mmCIF file of C-alpha atoms in Angstrom:
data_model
loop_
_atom_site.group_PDB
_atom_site.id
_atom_site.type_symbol
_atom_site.label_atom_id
_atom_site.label_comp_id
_atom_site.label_asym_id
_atom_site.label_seq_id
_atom_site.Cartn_x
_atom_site.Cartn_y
_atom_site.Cartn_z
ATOM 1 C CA UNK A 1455 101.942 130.955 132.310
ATOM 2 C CA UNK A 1456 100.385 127.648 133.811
ATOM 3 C CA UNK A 1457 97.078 126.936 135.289
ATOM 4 C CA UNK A 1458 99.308 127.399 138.479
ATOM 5 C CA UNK A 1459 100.459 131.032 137.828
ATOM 6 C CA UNK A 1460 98.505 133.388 139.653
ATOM 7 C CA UNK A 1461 100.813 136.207 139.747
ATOM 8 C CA UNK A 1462 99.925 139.970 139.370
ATOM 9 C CA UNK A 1463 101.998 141.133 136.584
ATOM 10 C CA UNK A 1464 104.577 142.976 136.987
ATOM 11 C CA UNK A 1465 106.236 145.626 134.473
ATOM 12 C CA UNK A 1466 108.598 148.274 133.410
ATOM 13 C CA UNK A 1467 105.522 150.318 131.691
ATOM 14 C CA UNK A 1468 103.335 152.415 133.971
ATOM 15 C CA UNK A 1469 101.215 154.118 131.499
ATOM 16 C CA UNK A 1470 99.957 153.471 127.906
ATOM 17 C CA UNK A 1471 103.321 152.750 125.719
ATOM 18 C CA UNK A 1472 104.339 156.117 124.057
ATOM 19 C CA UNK A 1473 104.203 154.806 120.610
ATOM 20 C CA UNK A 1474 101.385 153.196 120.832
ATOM 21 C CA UNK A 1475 99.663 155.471 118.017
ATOM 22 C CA UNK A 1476 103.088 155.435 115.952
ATOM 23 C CA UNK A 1477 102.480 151.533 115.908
ATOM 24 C CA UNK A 1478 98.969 151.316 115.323
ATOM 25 C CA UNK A 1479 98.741 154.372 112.707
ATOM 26 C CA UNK A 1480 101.659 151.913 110.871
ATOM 27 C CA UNK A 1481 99.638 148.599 110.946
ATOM 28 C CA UNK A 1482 96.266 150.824 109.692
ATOM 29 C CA UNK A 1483 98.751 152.384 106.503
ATOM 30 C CA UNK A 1484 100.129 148.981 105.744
ATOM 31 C CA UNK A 1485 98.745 145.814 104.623
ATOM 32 C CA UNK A 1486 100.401 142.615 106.483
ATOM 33 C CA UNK A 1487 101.620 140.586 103.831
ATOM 34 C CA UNK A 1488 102.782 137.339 105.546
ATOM 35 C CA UNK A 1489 101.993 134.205 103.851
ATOM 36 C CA UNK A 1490 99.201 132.030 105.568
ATOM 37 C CA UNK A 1491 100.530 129.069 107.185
ATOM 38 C CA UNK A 1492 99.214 125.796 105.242
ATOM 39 C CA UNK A 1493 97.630 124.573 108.812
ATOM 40 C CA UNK A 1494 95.666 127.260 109.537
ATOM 41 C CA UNK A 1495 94.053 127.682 106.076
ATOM 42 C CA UNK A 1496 93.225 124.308 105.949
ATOM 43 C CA UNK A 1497 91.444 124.698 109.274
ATOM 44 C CA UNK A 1498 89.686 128.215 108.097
ATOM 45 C CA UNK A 1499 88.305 125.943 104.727
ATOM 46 C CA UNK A 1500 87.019 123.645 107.014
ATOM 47 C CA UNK A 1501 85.126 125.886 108.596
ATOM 48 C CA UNK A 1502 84.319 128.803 105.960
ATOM 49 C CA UNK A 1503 81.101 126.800 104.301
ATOM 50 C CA UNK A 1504 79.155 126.224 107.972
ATOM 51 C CA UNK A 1505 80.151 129.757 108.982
ATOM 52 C CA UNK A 1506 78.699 131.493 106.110
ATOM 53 C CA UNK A 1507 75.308 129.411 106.517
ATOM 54 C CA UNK A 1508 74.644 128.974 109.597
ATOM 55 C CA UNK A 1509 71.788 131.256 110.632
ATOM 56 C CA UNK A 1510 72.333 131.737 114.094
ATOM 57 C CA UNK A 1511 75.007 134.073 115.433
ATOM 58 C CA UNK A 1512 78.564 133.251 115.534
ATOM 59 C CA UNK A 1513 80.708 133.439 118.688
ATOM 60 C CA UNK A 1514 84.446 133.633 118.078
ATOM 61 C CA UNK A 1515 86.618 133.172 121.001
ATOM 62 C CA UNK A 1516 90.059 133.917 120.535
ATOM 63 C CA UNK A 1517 92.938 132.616 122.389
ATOM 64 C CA UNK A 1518 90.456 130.067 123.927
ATOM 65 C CA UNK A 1519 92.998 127.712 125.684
ATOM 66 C CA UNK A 1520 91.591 124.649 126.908
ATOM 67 C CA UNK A 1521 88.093 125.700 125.349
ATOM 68 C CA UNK A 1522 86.661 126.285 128.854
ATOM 69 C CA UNK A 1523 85.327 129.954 127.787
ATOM 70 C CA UNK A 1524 84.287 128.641 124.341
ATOM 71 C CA UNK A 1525 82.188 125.681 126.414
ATOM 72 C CA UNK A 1526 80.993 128.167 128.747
ATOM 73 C CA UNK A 1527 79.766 130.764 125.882
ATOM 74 C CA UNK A 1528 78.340 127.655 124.184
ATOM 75 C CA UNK A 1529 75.867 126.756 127.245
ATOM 76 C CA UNK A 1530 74.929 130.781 127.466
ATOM 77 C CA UNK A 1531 74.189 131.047 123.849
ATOM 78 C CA UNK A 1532 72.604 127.415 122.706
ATOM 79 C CA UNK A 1533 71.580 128.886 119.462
ATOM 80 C CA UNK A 1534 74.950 129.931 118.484
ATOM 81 C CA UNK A 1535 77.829 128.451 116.553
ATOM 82 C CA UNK A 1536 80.792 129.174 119.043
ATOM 83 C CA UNK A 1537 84.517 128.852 117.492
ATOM 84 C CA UNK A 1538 87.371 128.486 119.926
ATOM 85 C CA UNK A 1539 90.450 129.522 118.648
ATOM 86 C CA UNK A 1540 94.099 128.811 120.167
ATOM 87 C CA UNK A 1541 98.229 127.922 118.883
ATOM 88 C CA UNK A 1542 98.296 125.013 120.428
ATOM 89 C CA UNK A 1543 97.453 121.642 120.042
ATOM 90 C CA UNK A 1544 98.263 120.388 123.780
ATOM 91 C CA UNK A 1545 95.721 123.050 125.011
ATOM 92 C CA UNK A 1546 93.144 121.883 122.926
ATOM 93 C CA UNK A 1547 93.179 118.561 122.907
ATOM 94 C CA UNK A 1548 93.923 118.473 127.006
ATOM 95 C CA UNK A 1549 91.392 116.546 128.876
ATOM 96 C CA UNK A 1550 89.572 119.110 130.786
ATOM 97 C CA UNK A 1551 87.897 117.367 132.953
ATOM 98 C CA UNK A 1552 88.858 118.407 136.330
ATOM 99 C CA UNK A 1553 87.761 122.740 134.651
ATOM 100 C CA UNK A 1554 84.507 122.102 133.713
ATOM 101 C CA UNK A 1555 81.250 120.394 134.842
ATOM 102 C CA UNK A 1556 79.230 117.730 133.210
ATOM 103 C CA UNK A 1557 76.512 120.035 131.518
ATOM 104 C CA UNK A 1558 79.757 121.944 129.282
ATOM 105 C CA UNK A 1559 80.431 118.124 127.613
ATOM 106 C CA UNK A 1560 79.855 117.517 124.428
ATOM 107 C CA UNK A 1561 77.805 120.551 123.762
ATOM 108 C CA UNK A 1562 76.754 120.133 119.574
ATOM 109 C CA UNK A 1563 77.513 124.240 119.192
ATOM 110 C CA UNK A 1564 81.114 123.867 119.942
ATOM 111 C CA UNK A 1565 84.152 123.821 117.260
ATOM 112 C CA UNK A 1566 87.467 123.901 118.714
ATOM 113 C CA UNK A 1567 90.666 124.603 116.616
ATOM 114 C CA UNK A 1568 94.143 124.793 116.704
ATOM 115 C CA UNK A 1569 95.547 128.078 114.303
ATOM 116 C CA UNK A 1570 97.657 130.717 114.345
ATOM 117 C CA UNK A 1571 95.294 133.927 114.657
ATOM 118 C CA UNK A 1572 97.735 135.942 113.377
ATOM 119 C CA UNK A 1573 96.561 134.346 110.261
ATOM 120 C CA UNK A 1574 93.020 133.443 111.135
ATOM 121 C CA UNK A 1575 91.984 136.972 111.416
ATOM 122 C CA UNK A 1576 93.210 137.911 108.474
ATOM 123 C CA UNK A 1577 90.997 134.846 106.969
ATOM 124 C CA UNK A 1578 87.815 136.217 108.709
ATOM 125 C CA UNK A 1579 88.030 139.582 108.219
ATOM 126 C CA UNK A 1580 88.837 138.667 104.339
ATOM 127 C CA UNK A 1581 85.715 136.308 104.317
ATOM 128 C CA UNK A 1582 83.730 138.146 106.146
ATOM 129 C CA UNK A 1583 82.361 135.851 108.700
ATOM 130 C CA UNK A 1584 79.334 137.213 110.236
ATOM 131 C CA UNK A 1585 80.823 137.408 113.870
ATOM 132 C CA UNK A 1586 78.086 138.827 116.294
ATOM 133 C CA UNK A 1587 80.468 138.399 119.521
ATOM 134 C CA UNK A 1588 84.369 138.386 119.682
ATOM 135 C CA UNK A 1589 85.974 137.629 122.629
ATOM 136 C CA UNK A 1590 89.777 137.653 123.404
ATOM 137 C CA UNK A 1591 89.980 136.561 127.358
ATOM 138 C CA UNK A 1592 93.526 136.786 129.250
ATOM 139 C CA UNK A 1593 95.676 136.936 126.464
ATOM 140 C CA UNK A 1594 99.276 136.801 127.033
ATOM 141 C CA UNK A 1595 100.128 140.263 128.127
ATOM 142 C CA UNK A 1596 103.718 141.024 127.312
ATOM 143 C CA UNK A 1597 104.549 143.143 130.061
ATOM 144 C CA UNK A 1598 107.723 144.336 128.974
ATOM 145 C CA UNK A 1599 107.950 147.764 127.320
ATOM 146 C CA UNK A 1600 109.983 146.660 124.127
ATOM 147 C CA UNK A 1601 107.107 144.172 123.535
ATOM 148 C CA UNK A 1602 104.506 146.136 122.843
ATOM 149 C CA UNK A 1603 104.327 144.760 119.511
ATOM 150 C CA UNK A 1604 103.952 141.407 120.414
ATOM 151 C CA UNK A 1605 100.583 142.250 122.395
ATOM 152 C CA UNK A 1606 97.371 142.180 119.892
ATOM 153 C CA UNK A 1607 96.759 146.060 119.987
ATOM 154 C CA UNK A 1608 100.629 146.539 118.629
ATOM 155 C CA UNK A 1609 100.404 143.439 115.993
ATOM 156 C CA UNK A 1610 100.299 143.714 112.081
ATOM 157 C CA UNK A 1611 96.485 142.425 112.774
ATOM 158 C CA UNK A 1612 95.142 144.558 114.964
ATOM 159 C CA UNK A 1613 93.195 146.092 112.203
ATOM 160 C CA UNK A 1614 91.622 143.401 111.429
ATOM 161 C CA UNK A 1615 90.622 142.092 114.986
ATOM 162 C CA UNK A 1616 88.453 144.897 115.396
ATOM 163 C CA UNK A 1617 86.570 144.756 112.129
ATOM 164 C CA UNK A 1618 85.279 141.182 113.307
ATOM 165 C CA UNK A 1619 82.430 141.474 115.408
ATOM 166 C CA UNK A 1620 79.579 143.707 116.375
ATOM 167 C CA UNK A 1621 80.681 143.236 119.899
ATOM 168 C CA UNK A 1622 84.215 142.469 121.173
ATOM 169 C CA UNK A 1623 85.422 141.984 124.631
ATOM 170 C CA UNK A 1624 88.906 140.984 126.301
ATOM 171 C CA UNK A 1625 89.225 140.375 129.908
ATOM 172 C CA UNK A 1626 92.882 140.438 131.623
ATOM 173 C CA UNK A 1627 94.052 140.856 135.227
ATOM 174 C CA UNK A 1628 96.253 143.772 134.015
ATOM 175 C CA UNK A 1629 94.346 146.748 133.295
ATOM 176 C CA UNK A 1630 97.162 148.450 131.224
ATOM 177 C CA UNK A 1631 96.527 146.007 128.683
ATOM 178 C CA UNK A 1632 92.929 147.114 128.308
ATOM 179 C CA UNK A 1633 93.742 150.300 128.603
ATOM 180 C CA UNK A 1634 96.077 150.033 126.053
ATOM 181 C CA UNK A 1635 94.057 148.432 123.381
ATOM 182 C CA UNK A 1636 91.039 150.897 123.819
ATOM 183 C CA UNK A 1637 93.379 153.621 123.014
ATOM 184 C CA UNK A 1638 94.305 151.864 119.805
ATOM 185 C CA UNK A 1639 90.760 151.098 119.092
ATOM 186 C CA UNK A 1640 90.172 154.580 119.737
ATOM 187 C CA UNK A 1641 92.844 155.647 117.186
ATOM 188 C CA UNK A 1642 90.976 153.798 114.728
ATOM 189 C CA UNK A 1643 87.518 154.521 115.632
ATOM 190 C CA UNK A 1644 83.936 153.536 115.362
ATOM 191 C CA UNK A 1645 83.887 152.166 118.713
ATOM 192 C CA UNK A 1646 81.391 152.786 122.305
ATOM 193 C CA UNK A 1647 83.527 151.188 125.133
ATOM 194 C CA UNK A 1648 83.497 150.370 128.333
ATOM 195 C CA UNK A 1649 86.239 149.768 130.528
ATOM 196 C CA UNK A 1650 85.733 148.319 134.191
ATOM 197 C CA UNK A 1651 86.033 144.869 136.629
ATOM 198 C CA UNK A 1652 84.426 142.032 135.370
ATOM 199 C CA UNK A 1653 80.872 141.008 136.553
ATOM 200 C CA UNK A 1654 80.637 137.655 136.016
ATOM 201 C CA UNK A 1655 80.077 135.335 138.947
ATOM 202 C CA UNK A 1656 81.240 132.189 137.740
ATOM 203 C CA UNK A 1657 84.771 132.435 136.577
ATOM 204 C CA UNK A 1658 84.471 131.927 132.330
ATOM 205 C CA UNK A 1659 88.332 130.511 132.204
ATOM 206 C CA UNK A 1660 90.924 128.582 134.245
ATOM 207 C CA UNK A 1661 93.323 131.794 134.655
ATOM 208 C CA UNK A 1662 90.185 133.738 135.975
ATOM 209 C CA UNK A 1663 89.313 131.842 138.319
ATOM 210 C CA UNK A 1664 93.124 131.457 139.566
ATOM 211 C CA UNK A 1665 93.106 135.403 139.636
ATOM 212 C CA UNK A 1666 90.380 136.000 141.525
ATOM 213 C CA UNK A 1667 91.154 133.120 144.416
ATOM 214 C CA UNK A 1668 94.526 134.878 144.631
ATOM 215 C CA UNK A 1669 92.548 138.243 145.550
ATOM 216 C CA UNK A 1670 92.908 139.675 142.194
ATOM 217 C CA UNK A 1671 90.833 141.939 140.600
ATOM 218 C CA UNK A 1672 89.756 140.890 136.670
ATOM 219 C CA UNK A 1673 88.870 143.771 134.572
ATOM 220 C CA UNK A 1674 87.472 143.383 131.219
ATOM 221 C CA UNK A 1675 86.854 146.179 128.133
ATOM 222 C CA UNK A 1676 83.940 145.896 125.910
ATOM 223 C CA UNK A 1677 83.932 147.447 122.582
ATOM 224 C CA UNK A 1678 80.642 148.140 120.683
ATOM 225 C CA UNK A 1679 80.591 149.132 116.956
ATOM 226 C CA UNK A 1680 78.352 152.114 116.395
#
């Protein structure tokens, strides 16, 4: 998807994916094994010793994109350290200029990275990383029923994105997805969630606010750990 795409999404699946517990009862019985890419530890190093002592809370926002979210959590939470997260180097080194406003420049609480997170959570959850606030917003849904496993609540790391964070919460303009994932945290457990459209006035990310000016409604799911 581009900045462009404001599409509702469209699938074959029209209800949670029938082995959706087979898949997440697997991940949760069997450790994912896969070697860390070189890149991505050397970016987790990097950022392991400031993590560990900083003593404010730490904001981790996943799948971050351009970093407009991880700016915009960054002004709301000055006292944080706020990590942005995202594949791809074009994203997050784009000029982003023409997204955000003057007062989201340069802010001193921002650290934005390029990793694979399929990695990356394994690294925090292994470290520990005291994570106060996790946020995955509009990730990629995979619409298609034979993909379920490519969406985060059917990956290999699914258990280990919900052990990060005392409070997690993904937005998307599909609520399947959401719907989806809360069952699977639900399989696993320890959770209070809630599950409804998004309240935020000013749009946190560039596909939100592309969403909602198409007449789309935004949901989002917020997990708390009891």
């Amino acid at each position: 998807m581009s900045f462009g795409d404001s599409k509702a999404i469209i699938s074959n699946q029209d209800g949670i994916h029938e082995k959706l517990e087979e898949v997440v009862q697997k991940h949760l019985s069997h450790t994912f094994e896969k070697p860390y890419s070189q890149h991505t530890l050397t970016v987790f190093n990097s950022l392991d010793e400031e993590v560990k002592s900083f003593s404010g809370e730490v904001i981790l926002d996943a799948c971050c994109g351009v970093g407009q979210s991880t700016r915009i959590l960054a002004k709301r939470n000055p006292d944080a350290l706020v990590i942005g997260v995202d594949k791809s180097a074009n994203r997050i080194e784009r000029n982003v200029d023409e997204h955000i406003d003057e007062s989201l420049a340069n802010l001193p609480n921002v650290r934005l990275v390029r990793a694979d997170l399929n990695d990356f959570y394994r690294l925090v959850a292994q470290a520990n990383w005291p994570i106060k606030q996790h946020f995955i917003l509009y990730p990629n849904p995979w619409p298609k029923s034979k993909h379920l496993q490519r969406r985060w609540h059917g990956s290999a790391v699914f258990p280990q994105i919900l052990s990060i964070g005392e409070r997690i919460e993904l937005r998307s303009n599909w609520p399947l997805y959401l719907e989806e994932f809360n069952a699977g945290a639900t399989i696993v457990g320890g959770f209070d969630t809630i599950l409804g459209e998004v309240s935020d006035e000013e749009p946190i990310t560039p596909f939100e606010a592309k969403y909602r000016a198409s007449g789309q409604v935004c949901y989002q799911l917020v997990l708390t750990r009891r």
